[in-house]
């Protein structure tokens, strides 16, 4: 009969091997590393544009507004350090599937009609609608008529953090065009309309009442730029991914680093609007919208202001009223 000897297995004695935990440790003199953005060590977010022809040239597929190379981001496509904007094109009878590793997705239906299959249900949509999808929400988008969508997610933020979402922070929510337009018309007809810096409706989902934003990360606005309007400069630390809606030639945005004592932007860069195009408004820059076209126009900025508002870092400021 064999004998089993207990305790004869090799034992690892604590302290016999010494790990070196210092391999990645580095040290900087304060003044050399206190402001990596200001020093240029981290690339600044550029004022970039995405012309409409880049997405109208395909019939079905996803076209990213990808400037990751300018941002020094190598892990995947990005429009800002936290957000990725894309255009989705779907020919009639065809579909596009989406399944980003993101906490928030926002869709604006630029044109077309159809439905998205999410959680085994059908979400019907048409031109002018918005809808938001929470984390872990794969979807199949089916077009009944030729469709273009603007799609923004926070996938680059999660990629940077090295995380995947564990829970949904809001429900799948649909904002029908008719209701959005009604809300904007009510704002426009208000006797206080001429006193307001922007004529716009902000979208919100109920769980995000604290930040009053469309998701806990994203902020979405549907704004009117009336004929001959000048929407005075303002600035904020969130990045804006501006989708241009309908507009005629003569609508534009001025962007610059500072304003003078009259509240006018000093040495601005001009961004001319083109329908169904997009552009990036970098954080901290003053910007103002102008409509010299003779026709009303619309602008749909999507920002990471939900996150900034929660962090109390939005720092939104408005230029003084024109004298």
Short mmCIF file of C-alpha atoms in Angstrom, two decimals:
data_model
loop_
_atom_site.label_atom_id
_atom_site.label_comp_id
_atom_site.label_asym_id
_atom_site.label_seq_id
_atom_site.Cartn_x
_atom_site.Cartn_y
_atom_site.Cartn_z
CA UNK A 1 0.00 0.00 0.00
CA UNK A 2 1.52 3.32 -1.08
CA UNK A 3 2.08 6.18 1.27
CA UNK A 4 1.08 9.80 0.59
CA UNK A 5 3.37 12.27 2.24
CA UNK A 6 1.72 15.56 3.11
CA UNK A 7 3.71 18.75 2.76
CA UNK A 8 6.39 17.55 0.36
CA UNK A 9 5.27 19.88 -2.48
CA UNK A 10 7.74 22.69 -3.31
CA UNK A 11 7.12 25.75 -1.16
CA UNK A 12 7.61 29.36 -2.31
CA UNK A 13 9.13 31.14 0.62
CA UNK A 14 8.06 34.75 1.00
CA UNK A 15 10.97 37.10 0.62
CA UNK A 16 13.27 34.77 -1.29
CA UNK A 17 12.60 36.64 -4.58
CA UNK A 18 12.48 40.41 -4.81
CA UNK A 19 10.28 42.03 -7.47
CA UNK A 20 11.34 45.33 -9.00
CA UNK A 21 8.21 47.52 -9.03
CA UNK A 22 10.02 50.69 -10.15
CA UNK A 23 10.46 49.98 -13.84
CA UNK A 24 7.84 52.50 -15.04
CA UNK A 25 8.47 55.16 -12.40
CA UNK A 26 9.48 58.57 -13.79
CA UNK A 27 9.99 62.01 -12.29
CA UNK A 28 9.56 65.52 -13.72
CA UNK A 29 10.60 68.92 -12.52
CA UNK A 30 7.28 70.72 -11.96
CA UNK A 31 7.62 73.57 -14.46
CA UNK A 32 8.49 71.14 -17.25
CA UNK A 33 5.38 68.97 -16.89
CA UNK A 34 2.67 71.02 -15.17
CA UNK A 35 0.96 72.03 -18.43
CA UNK A 36 1.39 69.37 -21.14
CA UNK A 37 -1.33 70.95 -23.30
CA UNK A 38 0.11 74.46 -23.13
CA UNK A 39 3.61 73.21 -23.84
CA UNK A 40 2.43 71.27 -26.89
CA UNK A 41 3.36 67.89 -25.41
CA UNK A 42 -0.28 66.87 -25.90
CA UNK A 43 -1.67 67.94 -29.31
CA UNK A 44 -4.40 70.55 -29.09
CA UNK A 45 -7.86 69.71 -30.43
CA UNK A 46 -7.99 71.24 -33.92
CA UNK A 47 -10.78 73.22 -35.52
CA UNK A 48 -11.53 70.68 -38.23
CA UNK A 49 -14.32 70.20 -40.76
CA UNK A 50 -16.12 67.24 -42.31
CA UNK A 51 -17.66 68.24 -45.66
CA UNK A 52 -20.91 66.58 -46.68
CA UNK A 53 -19.45 64.96 -49.80
CA UNK A 54 -17.48 62.56 -47.61
CA UNK A 55 -20.66 60.78 -46.55
CA UNK A 56 -22.90 61.38 -49.57
CA UNK A 57 -20.38 59.50 -51.72
CA UNK A 58 -21.38 56.12 -50.26
CA UNK A 59 -24.74 54.32 -50.35
CA UNK A 60 -24.50 52.13 -47.24
CA UNK A 61 -21.91 52.19 -44.48
CA UNK A 62 -20.34 54.23 -41.70
CA UNK A 63 -17.93 57.10 -42.31
CA UNK A 64 -16.04 58.28 -39.23
CA UNK A 65 -15.11 61.92 -38.65
CA UNK A 66 -11.71 60.60 -37.61
CA UNK A 67 -8.92 63.01 -36.66
CA UNK A 68 -7.18 60.64 -34.25
CA UNK A 69 -3.85 61.22 -36.00
CA UNK A 70 -4.03 64.95 -35.22
CA UNK A 71 -4.89 64.14 -31.59
CA UNK A 72 -2.04 61.68 -31.15
CA UNK A 73 -4.52 58.87 -30.51
CA UNK A 74 -3.43 55.49 -31.88
CA UNK A 75 -5.90 53.07 -30.29
CA UNK A 76 -8.81 53.79 -32.66
CA UNK A 77 -10.84 56.45 -34.45
CA UNK A 78 -11.72 59.63 -32.57
CA UNK A 79 -13.04 63.11 -33.30
CA UNK A 80 -12.12 64.40 -29.83
CA UNK A 81 -10.31 62.71 -26.95
CA UNK A 82 -13.69 61.56 -25.59
CA UNK A 83 -16.06 61.39 -28.57
CA UNK A 84 -16.36 59.91 -32.03
CA UNK A 85 -18.73 61.45 -34.58
CA UNK A 86 -19.71 59.47 -37.66
CA UNK A 87 -22.18 59.57 -40.52
CA UNK A 88 -24.27 56.50 -41.26
CA UNK A 89 -25.62 55.98 -44.76
CA UNK A 90 -28.23 53.30 -45.48
CA UNK A 91 -29.75 52.58 -48.89
CA UNK A 92 -33.44 51.57 -49.02
CA UNK A 93 -33.91 47.97 -47.92
CA UNK A 94 -30.40 47.72 -46.47
CA UNK A 95 -29.14 47.86 -42.89
CA UNK A 96 -26.16 48.87 -40.76
CA UNK A 97 -25.26 47.24 -37.44
CA UNK A 98 -23.69 49.14 -34.54
CA UNK A 99 -22.24 47.82 -31.27
CA UNK A 100 -19.77 50.32 -29.84
CA UNK A 101 -18.13 49.89 -26.45
CA UNK A 102 -19.69 53.09 -25.16
CA UNK A 103 -21.91 54.40 -22.38
CA UNK A 104 -23.79 56.79 -24.68
CA UNK A 105 -24.85 56.88 -28.31
CA UNK A 106 -26.76 59.72 -29.93
CA UNK A 107 -28.36 59.54 -33.36
CA UNK A 108 -29.79 62.42 -35.40
CA UNK A 109 -31.72 61.33 -38.49
CA UNK A 110 -30.68 63.84 -41.15
CA UNK A 111 -32.84 62.31 -43.87
CA UNK A 112 -34.74 59.14 -44.61
CA UNK A 113 -36.91 56.79 -42.57
CA UNK A 114 -36.77 53.31 -41.13
CA UNK A 115 -36.40 51.48 -37.85
CA UNK A 116 -33.73 50.18 -35.50
CA UNK A 117 -33.92 46.80 -33.81
CA UNK A 118 -32.72 47.24 -30.21
CA UNK A 119 -33.34 44.86 -27.31
CA UNK A 120 -35.56 42.81 -29.61
CA UNK A 121 -37.87 45.76 -30.26
CA UNK A 122 -38.34 48.12 -33.21
CA UNK A 123 -37.70 51.83 -32.79
CA UNK A 124 -39.30 53.64 -35.73
CA UNK A 125 -37.63 56.87 -36.87
CA UNK A 126 -37.85 59.53 -39.56
CA UNK A 127 -36.09 62.68 -40.71
CA UNK A 128 -35.45 65.15 -37.91
CA UNK A 129 -35.70 62.60 -35.10
CA UNK A 130 -33.13 62.08 -32.37
CA UNK A 131 -32.65 58.97 -30.28
CA UNK A 132 -30.13 57.88 -27.67
CA UNK A 133 -28.96 54.38 -26.80
CA UNK A 134 -27.31 53.43 -23.49
CA UNK A 135 -24.47 51.02 -22.79
CA UNK A 136 -24.42 47.49 -24.16
CA UNK A 137 -27.07 48.20 -26.76
CA UNK A 138 -26.22 46.54 -30.09
CA UNK A 139 -28.55 47.75 -32.83
CA UNK A 140 -29.45 46.99 -36.43
CA UNK A 141 -30.61 50.08 -38.32
CA UNK A 142 -32.89 49.35 -41.29
CA UNK A 143 -33.75 51.96 -43.93
CA UNK A 144 -37.12 52.15 -45.68
CA UNK A 145 -35.97 55.17 -47.70
CA UNK A 146 -32.49 56.50 -48.42
CA UNK A 147 -31.13 57.44 -44.99
CA UNK A 148 -28.37 59.58 -43.52
CA UNK A 149 -27.71 59.73 -39.78
CA UNK A 150 -25.28 61.64 -37.59
CA UNK A 151 -23.96 59.35 -34.85
CA UNK A 152 -21.92 60.35 -31.78
CA UNK A 153 -20.55 58.01 -29.10
CA UNK A 154 -18.14 58.23 -26.16
CA UNK A 155 -16.18 55.17 -27.29
CA UNK A 156 -12.80 57.00 -27.36
CA UNK A 157 -13.23 57.96 -23.70
CA UNK A 158 -13.83 54.38 -22.62
CA UNK A 159 -10.95 53.17 -24.77
CA UNK A 160 -8.65 55.66 -23.04
CA UNK A 161 -9.84 54.57 -19.60
CA UNK A 162 -9.42 50.90 -20.51
CA UNK A 163 -12.95 50.07 -19.42
CA UNK A 164 -16.23 48.64 -20.66
CA UNK A 165 -19.58 49.76 -19.22
CA UNK A 166 -21.20 47.63 -16.54
CA UNK A 167 -24.67 49.18 -16.46
CA UNK A 168 -27.06 51.38 -18.39
CA UNK A 169 -27.42 54.88 -16.95
CA UNK A 170 -30.52 55.86 -18.96
CA UNK A 171 -33.18 54.16 -21.07
CA UNK A 172 -33.43 53.99 -24.85
CA UNK A 173 -35.10 57.32 -25.60
CA UNK A 174 -36.68 58.71 -28.77
CA UNK A 175 -37.14 62.43 -29.47
CA UNK A 176 -39.59 62.69 -32.41
CA UNK A 177 -39.03 65.54 -34.86
CA UNK A 178 -42.55 66.91 -34.39
CA UNK A 179 -42.05 67.37 -30.65
CA UNK A 180 -38.54 68.83 -31.03
CA UNK A 181 -39.78 71.35 -33.62
CA UNK A 182 -42.77 72.24 -31.41
CA UNK A 183 -40.50 72.91 -28.44
CA UNK A 184 -38.23 75.13 -30.56
CA UNK A 185 -41.20 77.03 -32.02
CA UNK A 186 -42.48 77.71 -28.49
CA UNK A 187 -39.09 79.12 -27.52
CA UNK A 188 -38.93 81.22 -30.70
CA UNK A 189 -42.39 82.73 -30.07
CA UNK A 190 -41.60 83.71 -26.48
CA UNK A 191 -41.60 87.47 -25.78
CA UNK A 192 -38.15 86.93 -24.24
CA UNK A 193 -36.72 85.35 -27.41
CA UNK A 194 -34.81 88.45 -28.50
CA UNK A 195 -33.08 88.64 -25.11
CA UNK A 196 -31.62 85.14 -25.29
CA UNK A 197 -28.08 84.27 -26.38
CA UNK A 198 -29.37 81.19 -28.24
CA UNK A 199 -32.77 80.15 -29.57
CA UNK A 200 -32.51 76.46 -28.93
CA UNK A 201 -33.95 73.41 -27.22
CA UNK A 202 -31.72 71.17 -25.12
CA UNK A 203 -32.52 67.47 -25.05
CA UNK A 204 -32.63 65.66 -21.71
CA UNK A 205 -33.29 62.17 -20.39
CA UNK A 206 -34.97 61.93 -16.98
CA UNK A 207 -32.17 60.05 -15.14
CA UNK A 208 -29.82 62.91 -16.03
CA UNK A 209 -31.80 65.64 -14.32
CA UNK A 210 -28.74 66.66 -12.28
CA UNK A 211 -26.76 67.73 -15.37
CA UNK A 212 -29.87 68.49 -17.48
CA UNK A 213 -28.17 66.78 -20.43
CA UNK A 214 -29.22 64.15 -22.94
CA UNK A 215 -26.99 61.50 -21.32
CA UNK A 216 -24.59 61.57 -18.39
CA UNK A 217 -21.79 62.21 -20.92
CA UNK A 218 -23.42 63.81 -23.97
CA UNK A 219 -25.14 67.19 -24.37
CA UNK A 220 -27.34 67.86 -27.40
CA UNK A 221 -28.91 71.06 -28.72
CA UNK A 222 -31.24 71.79 -31.62
CA UNK A 223 -30.85 75.47 -32.41
CA UNK A 224 -32.35 78.06 -34.73
CA UNK A 225 -30.25 80.80 -36.30
CA UNK A 226 -32.86 83.32 -37.55
CA UNK A 227 -32.41 85.58 -40.56
CA UNK A 228 -29.87 88.35 -39.88
CA UNK A 229 -29.11 86.88 -36.46
CA UNK A 230 -25.85 87.28 -34.62
CA UNK A 231 -25.59 84.84 -31.73
CA UNK A 232 -23.10 86.50 -29.40
CA UNK A 233 -19.80 84.78 -28.52
CA UNK A 234 -19.55 82.25 -25.74
CA UNK A 235 -17.04 79.62 -24.68
CA UNK A 236 -16.91 76.39 -22.65
CA UNK A 237 -14.44 73.65 -21.83
CA UNK A 238 -16.50 70.95 -23.54
CA UNK A 239 -15.78 70.14 -27.17
CA UNK A 240 -18.60 70.75 -29.66
CA UNK A 241 -19.17 68.43 -32.61
CA UNK A 242 -21.39 70.74 -34.64
CA UNK A 243 -23.75 69.26 -37.22
CA UNK A 244 -24.99 71.90 -39.63
CA UNK A 245 -28.67 71.50 -40.45
CA UNK A 246 -30.48 73.34 -43.21
CA UNK A 247 -28.83 76.59 -44.24
CA UNK A 248 -28.23 78.83 -47.23
CA UNK A 249 -24.88 80.40 -48.17
CA UNK A 250 -24.06 83.23 -45.80
CA UNK A 251 -24.23 81.33 -42.50
CA UNK A 252 -20.96 80.96 -40.62
CA UNK A 253 -19.25 80.67 -37.26
CA UNK A 254 -16.37 82.80 -36.03
CA UNK A 255 -13.93 81.13 -33.63
CA UNK A 256 -11.06 82.66 -31.67
CA UNK A 257 -9.04 82.56 -28.47
CA UNK A 258 -10.14 85.85 -26.90
CA UNK A 259 -12.63 88.71 -27.06
CA UNK A 260 -12.13 92.46 -26.85
CA UNK A 261 -13.79 94.89 -24.44
CA UNK A 262 -16.85 95.02 -26.71
CA UNK A 263 -17.21 91.24 -26.59
CA UNK A 264 -16.09 90.74 -30.20
CA UNK A 265 -13.78 87.86 -31.10
CA UNK A 266 -10.18 88.92 -31.78
CA UNK A 267 -8.56 87.54 -34.98
CA UNK A 268 -11.29 84.95 -35.58
CA UNK A 269 -11.24 81.99 -37.94
CA UNK A 270 -14.36 81.78 -40.09
CA UNK A 271 -16.14 78.46 -40.62
CA UNK A 272 -18.70 78.66 -43.42
CA UNK A 273 -21.69 76.41 -42.96
CA UNK A 274 -22.62 73.70 -45.44
CA UNK A 275 -25.83 71.67 -45.00
CA UNK A 276 -25.24 68.24 -43.45
CA UNK A 277 -21.57 68.89 -42.80
CA UNK A 278 -19.87 68.91 -39.40
CA UNK A 279 -17.08 70.80 -37.69
CA UNK A 280 -15.21 70.71 -34.38
CA UNK A 281 -15.28 73.68 -32.02
CA UNK A 282 -12.26 73.16 -29.71
CA UNK A 283 -12.60 73.64 -25.94
CA UNK A 284 -12.06 77.06 -24.45
CA UNK A 285 -12.39 78.99 -27.70
CA UNK A 286 -14.89 81.81 -28.13
CA UNK A 287 -17.37 81.25 -30.94
CA UNK A 288 -20.31 83.14 -32.44
CA UNK A 289 -22.83 82.27 -35.16
CA UNK A 290 -23.95 84.59 -37.96
CA UNK A 291 -26.76 84.32 -40.50
CA UNK A 292 -26.41 86.68 -43.46
CA UNK A 293 -28.15 84.29 -45.87
CA UNK A 294 -31.67 85.70 -45.85
CA UNK A 295 -33.11 82.33 -44.74
CA UNK A 296 -33.45 80.64 -41.33
CA UNK A 297 -30.82 78.03 -40.48
CA UNK A 298 -30.32 75.31 -37.88
CA UNK A 299 -27.30 74.01 -35.97
CA UNK A 300 -27.05 70.82 -33.91
CA UNK A 301 -24.03 70.81 -31.57
CA UNK A 302 -23.24 67.61 -29.67
CA UNK A 303 -20.79 67.98 -26.78
CA UNK A 304 -19.20 66.04 -23.93
CA UNK A 305 -20.77 68.65 -21.64
CA UNK A 306 -22.75 66.07 -19.68
CA UNK A 307 -19.48 64.78 -18.27
CA UNK A 308 -17.98 68.27 -17.84
CA UNK A 309 -21.08 69.51 -16.04
CA UNK A 310 -20.93 66.59 -13.62
CA UNK A 311 -17.21 67.26 -13.02
CA UNK A 312 -18.00 70.99 -12.51
CA UNK A 313 -15.41 71.80 -15.17
CA UNK A 314 -17.67 73.17 -17.95
CA UNK A 315 -16.78 76.83 -17.22
CA UNK A 316 -19.26 78.28 -19.72
CA UNK A 317 -18.96 82.04 -20.25
CA UNK A 318 -20.89 84.54 -22.37
CA UNK A 319 -19.68 87.75 -23.98
CA UNK A 320 -21.40 90.92 -22.75
CA UNK A 321 -24.41 92.12 -24.78
CA UNK A 322 -23.62 94.23 -27.82
CA UNK A 323 -23.49 97.92 -27.04
#
